[in-house]
Amino acid sequence: MPLNKNAMSNLNIKVITGQTELAQDAREKIQPFLELPEVSETEHRQDADLRLVLGGDGTALQEARHSLEIPNNGLPPIFGIKAGNPRSKGMLLNDVLDLEPDALLEIIRTAIDQKFHYLQASILNGSDETQEILAFNDINTVREAAQSAAMRIILNNETIAERAMGDGMLVCTPQGSTAYNLAAGGKVATAMSTLQITGLISSVSSLVVPDNSHIRFEILEPEKRPQRAETDGRIISRDVRSLEISKSELHSVLKFIKELPFRRKMIQEALRSN
C-alpha cells in the first residue's frame, strides 16, 4: 500500500548499496533526497520504514533474501532504484534515479506494494537427511555426471512424467520467471498466482501451474545419474534423491511506482520475449 503523508513527515530509510561503481555513484546522487527534512537515514533495517536498494536485480534479490533472517516478515518494504548495468532488465527495480529529490519523495510516497512469496522445498539426500530451504526466484536440479538426469515428476499426487530426461528441472516463482527460467526456455509469468516447471534441456518443456500446487521430483538411478539441488543460483545439496516444492507463506514486500507496477513490467517483458 502507498505510504501515507503522515508517515512521510518522518520517513526513516535504510539505504542498501550494491558493490558496483554504478551503485556507489547512485548513492552519491541521491544524497540530496536523503537530506530532505522529511527523510531520515537509519543504520538498522528494523528501525526503517523503507529499505532503499541501489543496484541491479541481484542486489534487490539479495536484500529480499535477507528478509528470511528476520522472522514473521519483520522487515520494512523494499523500494529498489535501478543503478546497475544499463542493459539489465531491472524487473525488481524502479527507473527513477534521475528524479529531483522532491519528485522522488512523491514517487516513493505513492508507490504500490507487491507481495513476493518464496518457494519452500524439502530435499532428501542419499544419507536419508532432509533439508528445508527457501528460494525467492527458483529451485532446480542439475545433473552431476555425464549421463542425463532422470526423474519422475509428481504434481498434486498425480504422476505427470514417469521418466523425464535431461540436464535437470526447475521450479520458479512469477518473479523468477524472467531469470534462469527464461534462459532455460520457460515463459515469463503474467500472473502472480502461478508457479512454473521448466525442463533444463529436457524432454519436459515448460508447464504453468496454480501457485497452490505441490510438486515432487523423484530422482531415478541416482548412483548412475546423480543430481544436485540449487536455489537462486547457489548449490544447496548434492546426491539428491527427492524434492518436494510448494509456495511458502513467507514473503517480502517490494514497492513499485504506480505508473509501472510489477505485473505490467512482467507483461512488457513477456511481449518482448515472444
mmCIF file of N, CA and C in Angstrom, residues 2 47 59 66 85 148 190 214 268:
data_model
loop_
_atom_site.group_PDB
_atom_site.id
_atom_site.type_symbol
_atom_site.label_atom_id
_atom_site.label_comp_id
_atom_site.label_asym_id
_atom_site.label_seq_id
_atom_site.Cartn_x
_atom_site.Cartn_y
_atom_site.Cartn_z
ATOM 1 N N PRO A 2 0.404 2.358 -0.562
ATOM 2 C CA PRO A 2 1.203 3.584 -0.555
ATOM 3 C C PRO A 2 1.482 4.046 0.861
ATOM 4 N N ASP A 47 14.719 -0.555 12.107
ATOM 5 C CA ASP A 47 14.272 0.777 12.524
ATOM 6 C C ASP A 47 13.718 1.593 11.363
ATOM 7 N N THR A 59 21.157 -7.248 -6.495
ATOM 8 C CA THR A 59 21.186 -6.577 -5.192
ATOM 9 C C THR A 59 19.812 -6.629 -4.537
ATOM 10 N N HIS A 66 17.491 -11.434 2.439
ATOM 11 C CA HIS A 66 17.865 -11.015 3.787
ATOM 12 C C HIS A 66 16.642 -11.023 4.713
ATOM 13 N N ASN A 85 23.891 -2.338 -14.194
ATOM 14 C CA ASN A 85 24.193 -2.374 -15.621
ATOM 15 C C ASN A 85 23.011 -1.805 -16.412
ATOM 16 N N SER A 148 22.600 -38.213 -18.657
ATOM 17 C CA SER A 148 21.449 -37.336 -18.456
ATOM 18 C C SER A 148 20.771 -37.622 -17.128
ATOM 19 N N THR A 190 2.714 -13.881 -16.311
ATOM 20 C CA THR A 190 1.949 -12.631 -16.351
ATOM 21 C C THR A 190 0.899 -12.599 -15.253
ATOM 22 N N HIS A 214 1.441 -28.703 -5.392
ATOM 23 C CA HIS A 214 2.518 -29.413 -4.706
ATOM 24 C C HIS A 214 3.280 -30.206 -5.760
ATOM 25 N N GLN A 268 5.099 -6.540 -20.156
ATOM 26 C CA GLN A 268 6.004 -5.937 -21.138
ATOM 27 C C GLN A 268 7.151 -6.881 -21.484
#
